[in-house]
Amino acid sequence: MKFIGILGGTFDPVHHGHLRPALDVLQAVGLEQVRFLPNKTPPHREQPWLDVDMRRQLIELAITGVPEFVLDERELRRAGPSYMVDTLSDLNKEFPDYSLCLIMGMDAFSGFTHWHRWQAILGLCHLIITTRPGAELPDFAAHQAELTARMTRDVESLAQSQHGQILLQSVTLLDISATQIRESLNSGKSIRYLVPDNVREKLENLCNSIS
Ligand code: ATP
């Protein structure tokens, strides 16, 4: 079976905590590619700090030279808010020969049962849940048994079905967040080594031009 990974997020901005875990998953699972999928109007969050075009440009810079990493702009192009369930339906049509793997950090997973039509999502892709400093496997209360039954730590089990497995995957633990980067930039602190150098340069230029 061939697999495509999808890493959704606000990427406000993209940082090494997105990039290295994505590479870890690519290698551990043998994905053909990871598609970085920035969202435009996250339904449950306030508006991003960076505008759509800047978030997109920074991802492009960050993945330069890594052919397995692809920028997927479909949610940016769509009018109005995007739901992951619709995006995954689109992707399944575009890549009928692949099994889709939606990658998310453990922190994001804790909100999963509040996502629009989350049970339908499990009918469209596998989930790959990555470790993240400070985040633990959540308790899903009423949905615990249903989700636990799908969980595995064995990469091989993804090949047993087209969708619906939840792989718990250890990745490089990097205690980096976009929030921390925005705070550093706002207070004039360096973001060196938290983001790729070309991303840092672009962000520093942007901050200098508005200060
Ligand atoms: P913010 O600080 O603005 O909330 P963030 O750093 O969490 O942002 P997002 O764009 O919201 O970044 O995250 C996109 C995806 O990447 C989510 O699934 C999130 O769990 C994951 N992710 C982000 N940072 C890390 C990290 N340091 N380690 C592992 N996963 C991460």
CSV table of C-alpha atoms and ligand atoms in Angstrom, one decimal:
chain,number,residue,atom,x,y,z
A,1,MET,CA,0.0,0.0,0.0
A,2,LYS,CA,1.2,3.5,-0.8
A,3,PHE,CA,0.8,6.3,1.8
A,4,ILE,CA,0.5,10.0,1.7
A,5,GLY,CA,0.8,12.1,4.9
A,6,ILE,CA,-1.1,15.3,5.5
A,7,LEU,CA,0.0,17.8,8.1
A,8,GLY,CA,-2.6,20.4,8.6
A,9,GLY,CA,-2.0,23.5,10.7
A,10,THR,CA,-2.0,27.2,11.0
A,11,PHE,CA,1.8,27.4,10.5
A,12,ASP,CA,1.8,30.9,12.0
A,13,PRO,CA,4.8,30.5,11.3
A,14,VAL,CA,6.2,27.1,10.3
A,15,HIS,CA,9.0,25.9,12.6
A,16,HIS,CA,11.3,23.0,13.2
A,17,GLY,CA,8.7,21.4,15.5
A,18,HIS,CA,6.6,20.9,12.3
A,19,LEU,CA,9.5,19.9,10.0
A,20,ARG,CA,11.5,17.3,11.9
A,21,PRO,CA,8.5,15.3,13.2
A,22,ALA,CA,7.1,15.3,9.6
A,23,LEU,CA,10.4,13.9,8.4
A,24,ASP,CA,10.4,11.3,11.2
A,25,VAL,CA,6.9,10.2,10.2
A,26,LEU,CA,7.8,10.1,6.5
A,27,GLN,CA,10.7,7.8,7.3
A,28,ALA,CA,9.1,5.6,10.0
A,29,VAL,CA,5.9,4.9,7.9
A,30,GLY,CA,7.5,5.0,4.5
A,31,LEU,CA,5.2,7.8,3.2
A,32,GLU,CA,5.7,8.9,-0.4
A,33,GLN,CA,5.2,12.5,0.6
A,34,VAL,CA,4.0,14.8,3.4
A,35,ARG,CA,1.6,17.5,2.2
A,36,PHE,CA,1.8,20.7,4.4
A,37,LEU,CA,-1.8,21.9,4.4
A,38,PRO,CA,-2.1,25.5,5.9
A,39,ASN,CA,-5.6,26.4,6.9
A,40,LYS,CA,-7.2,29.8,6.1
A,41,THR,CA,-9.9,30.4,8.7
A,42,PRO,CA,-9.4,27.8,11.5
A,43,PRO,CA,-13.0,27.3,12.7
A,44,HIS,CA,-12.1,27.2,16.4
A,45,ARG,CA,-9.3,29.7,16.6
A,46,GLU,CA,-8.8,33.4,16.4
A,47,GLN,CA,-7.3,34.8,13.2
A,48,PRO,CA,-3.6,34.1,12.5
A,49,TRP,CA,-0.8,36.6,13.2
A,50,LEU,CA,0.7,36.3,9.7
A,51,ASP,CA,-1.5,36.7,6.6
A,52,VAL,CA,-2.3,33.8,4.4
A,53,ASP,CA,0.3,34.7,1.7
A,54,MET,CA,3.2,35.0,4.2
A,55,ARG,CA,2.3,31.7,5.9
A,56,ARG,CA,2.3,30.1,2.5
A,57,GLN,CA,5.6,31.7,1.4
A,58,LEU,CA,7.3,30.6,4.6
A,59,ILE,CA,6.3,27.0,4.2
A,60,GLU,CA,7.6,27.1,0.6
A,61,LEU,CA,11.0,28.4,1.9
A,62,ALA,CA,11.0,25.8,4.8
A,63,ILE,CA,10.5,22.8,2.4
A,64,THR,CA,12.8,24.0,-0.4
A,65,GLY,CA,15.0,21.1,-1.5
A,66,VAL,CA,13.0,18.3,0.1
A,67,PRO,CA,11.0,16.8,-2.8
A,68,GLU,CA,8.9,14.6,-0.4
A,69,PHE,CA,7.5,17.7,1.3
A,70,VAL,CA,4.8,19.4,-0.7
A,71,LEU,CA,2.8,22.6,0.0
A,72,ASP,CA,-0.9,21.9,-0.5
A,73,GLU,CA,-2.8,25.2,-0.9
A,74,ARG,CA,-6.3,23.9,-1.4
A,75,GLU,CA,-7.7,25.3,1.8
A,76,LEU,CA,-6.2,28.7,1.1
A,77,ARG,CA,-7.9,28.8,-2.3
A,78,ARG,CA,-11.3,27.7,-1.0
A,79,ALA,CA,-13.8,30.4,-0.1
A,80,GLY,CA,-15.0,30.4,3.6
A,81,PRO,CA,-13.9,28.0,6.3
A,82,SER,CA,-12.6,24.6,5.4
A,83,TYR,CA,-13.4,21.4,7.2
A,84,MET,CA,-10.8,18.6,7.3
A,85,VAL,CA,-13.5,16.1,6.3
A,86,ASP,CA,-14.1,17.9,3.0
A,87,THR,CA,-10.4,18.4,2.3
A,88,LEU,CA,-9.8,14.7,2.9
A,89,SER,CA,-12.7,13.8,0.5
A,90,ASP,CA,-11.0,16.0,-2.1
A,91,LEU,CA,-7.6,14.4,-1.5
A,92,ASN,CA,-9.1,10.9,-1.8
A,93,LYS,CA,-10.5,11.7,-5.2
A,94,GLU,CA,-7.2,13.2,-6.3
A,95,PHE,CA,-5.1,10.2,-5.0
A,96,PRO,CA,-7.3,7.2,-5.4
A,97,ASP,CA,-4.4,4.8,-5.3
A,98,TYR,CA,-3.1,6.0,-2.0
A,99,SER,CA,-4.0,5.6,1.6
A,100,LEU,CA,-4.1,9.0,3.4
A,101,CYS,CA,-2.5,9.5,6.8
A,102,LEU,CA,-3.5,12.6,8.7
A,103,ILE,CA,-0.6,13.6,10.9
A,104,MET,CA,-1.2,15.6,14.1
A,105,GLY,CA,0.6,16.2,17.4
A,106,MET,CA,-0.8,14.8,20.6
A,107,ASP,CA,-2.0,18.3,21.6
A,108,ALA,CA,-4.1,18.6,18.5
A,109,PHE,CA,-5.5,15.0,19.0
A,110,SER,CA,-7.0,16.0,22.3
A,111,GLY,CA,-9.5,18.2,20.4
A,112,PHE,CA,-10.2,15.7,17.7
A,113,THR,CA,-13.7,14.6,18.9
A,114,HIS,CA,-14.8,18.2,18.6
A,115,TRP,CA,-13.9,18.4,14.9
A,116,HIS,CA,-16.7,18.6,12.4
A,117,ARG,CA,-17.7,15.0,11.5
A,118,TRP,CA,-14.7,13.4,13.1
A,119,GLN,CA,-16.1,9.9,12.8
A,120,ALA,CA,-16.4,10.4,9.0
A,121,ILE,CA,-12.7,11.5,9.0
A,122,LEU,CA,-11.8,8.0,10.3
A,123,GLY,CA,-13.6,6.6,7.2
A,124,LEU,CA,-11.3,8.7,5.0
A,125,CYS,CA,-7.8,8.3,6.4
A,126,HIS,CA,-5.6,6.9,9.1
A,127,LEU,CA,-4.4,9.2,11.9
A,128,ILE,CA,-0.8,9.4,12.9
A,129,ILE,CA,-0.5,11.0,16.3
A,130,THR,CA,3.0,12.2,17.1
A,131,THR,CA,4.6,12.9,20.5
A,132,ARG,CA,5.0,16.5,21.5
A,133,PRO,CA,6.7,17.8,24.7
A,134,GLY,CA,4.1,18.5,27.4
A,135,ALA,CA,1.3,16.7,25.6
A,136,GLU,CA,-0.1,13.4,26.7
A,137,LEU,CA,-2.5,10.9,25.3
A,138,PRO,CA,-5.9,12.4,26.1
A,139,ASP,CA,-8.9,10.9,27.8
A,140,PHE,CA,-11.8,10.8,25.3
A,141,ALA,CA,-14.5,10.1,27.9
A,142,ALA,CA,-17.5,8.7,26.1
A,143,HIS,CA,-15.5,8.0,23.0
A,144,GLN,CA,-12.5,6.4,24.7
A,145,ALA,CA,-13.4,2.8,23.9
A,146,GLU,CA,-14.1,3.6,20.2
A,147,LEU,CA,-10.8,5.4,19.7
A,148,THR,CA,-8.7,3.0,21.8
A,149,ALA,CA,-9.9,0.1,19.7
A,150,ARG,CA,-8.3,1.8,16.7
A,151,MET,CA,-5.0,2.7,18.3
A,152,THR,CA,-1.7,0.9,17.5
A,153,ARG,CA,2.0,1.5,18.0
A,154,ASP,CA,2.8,-0.9,15.1
A,155,VAL,CA,3.5,0.9,11.8
A,156,GLU,CA,2.7,-2.4,9.9
A,157,SER,CA,-0.9,-2.3,11.0
A,158,LEU,CA,-1.6,0.7,8.7
A,159,ALA,CA,-1.3,-1.6,5.8
A,160,GLN,CA,-4.1,-3.8,7.0
A,161,SER,CA,-6.8,-1.3,6.0
A,162,GLN,CA,-7.3,1.8,3.8
A,163,HIS,CA,-8.3,4.0,6.7
A,164,GLY,CA,-9.4,4.1,10.3
A,165,GLN,CA,-6.3,3.1,12.3
A,166,ILE,CA,-4.7,5.5,14.8
A,167,LEU,CA,-0.9,5.1,14.9
A,168,LEU,CA,0.9,6.5,18.0
A,169,GLN,CA,4.3,7.5,16.7
A,170,SER,CA,7.3,8.7,18.6
A,171,VAL,CA,9.1,11.6,17.0
A,172,THR,CA,12.0,13.9,17.9
A,173,LEU,CA,10.8,15.9,20.9
A,174,LEU,CA,11.2,19.6,20.1
A,175,ASP,CA,9.7,22.0,22.5
A,176,ILE,CA,8.9,24.6,19.9
A,177,SER,CA,5.6,26.4,19.2
A,178,ALA,CA,4.5,29.1,16.8
A,179,THR,CA,3.3,31.0,19.9
A,180,GLN,CA,6.8,31.1,21.3
A,181,ILE,CA,8.2,32.3,18.0
A,182,ARG,CA,5.6,35.1,17.7
A,183,GLU,CA,6.4,36.1,21.3
A,184,SER,CA,10.1,36.2,20.6
A,185,LEU,CA,9.7,38.3,17.5
A,186,ASN,CA,7.4,40.7,19.3
A,187,SER,CA,9.9,41.2,22.1
A,188,GLY,CA,12.9,41.4,19.8
A,189,LYS,CA,14.4,38.1,20.8
A,190,SER,CA,16.2,35.8,18.4
A,191,ILE,CA,14.4,32.9,16.8
A,192,ARG,CA,17.6,31.3,15.4
A,193,TYR,CA,17.6,27.5,15.5
A,194,LEU,CA,13.8,27.4,16.1
A,195,VAL,CA,13.0,27.8,12.4
A,196,PRO,CA,15.1,27.2,9.2
A,197,ASP,CA,17.4,30.1,8.4
A,198,ASN,CA,15.6,31.2,5.3
A,199,VAL,CA,12.4,31.4,7.3
A,200,ARG,CA,14.1,33.4,10.1
A,201,GLU,CA,15.5,35.9,7.6
A,202,LYS,CA,12.2,36.5,6.0
A,203,LEU,CA,10.5,37.0,9.4
A,204,GLU,CA,13.2,39.3,10.6
A,205,ASN,CA,12.9,41.4,7.5
A,206,LEU,CA,9.2,41.5,7.9
A,207,CYS,CA,9.5,42.7,11.6
A,208,ASN,CA,12.1,45.3,10.7
A,209,SER,CA,9.9,46.7,7.9
A,210,ILE,CA,7.0,47.2,10.2
A,211,SER,CA,8.8,48.4,13.3
B,1,ATP,P1,0.5,27.7,18.0
B,1,ATP,O1,1.6,27.8,19.0
B,1,ATP,O2,0.2,28.9,17.3
B,1,ATP,O3,-0.7,27.0,18.6
B,1,ATP,P2,1.7,25.3,16.9
B,1,ATP,O4,3.2,25.5,17.1
B,1,ATP,O5,1.1,24.3,17.8
B,1,ATP,O6,1.0,26.7,16.9
B,1,ATP,P3,0.2,24.5,14.5
B,1,ATP,O7,0.4,25.1,13.1
B,1,ATP,O8,-1.0,24.8,15.3
B,1,ATP,O9,1.6,24.9,15.3
B,1,ATP,O10,0.5,22.9,14.4
B,1,ATP,C1,0.2,22.1,13.3
B,1,ATP,C2,0.4,20.7,13.7
B,1,ATP,O11,1.8,20.5,14.1
B,1,ATP,C3,-0.4,20.2,14.9
B,1,ATP,O12,-0.9,18.9,14.7
B,1,ATP,C4,0.6,20.3,16.0
B,1,ATP,O13,0.3,19.3,17.0
B,1,ATP,C5,1.9,19.9,15.3
B,1,ATP,N1,3.0,20.5,16.0
B,1,ATP,C6,3.3,21.8,16.2
B,1,ATP,N2,4.5,22.0,16.9
B,1,ATP,C7,4.9,20.7,17.2
B,1,ATP,C8,6.1,20.2,17.9
B,1,ATP,N3,6.9,21.1,18.5
B,1,ATP,N4,6.2,18.9,18.0
B,1,ATP,C9,5.3,18.0,17.5
B,1,ATP,N5,4.2,18.4,16.8
B,1,ATP,C10,4.0,19.8,16.6
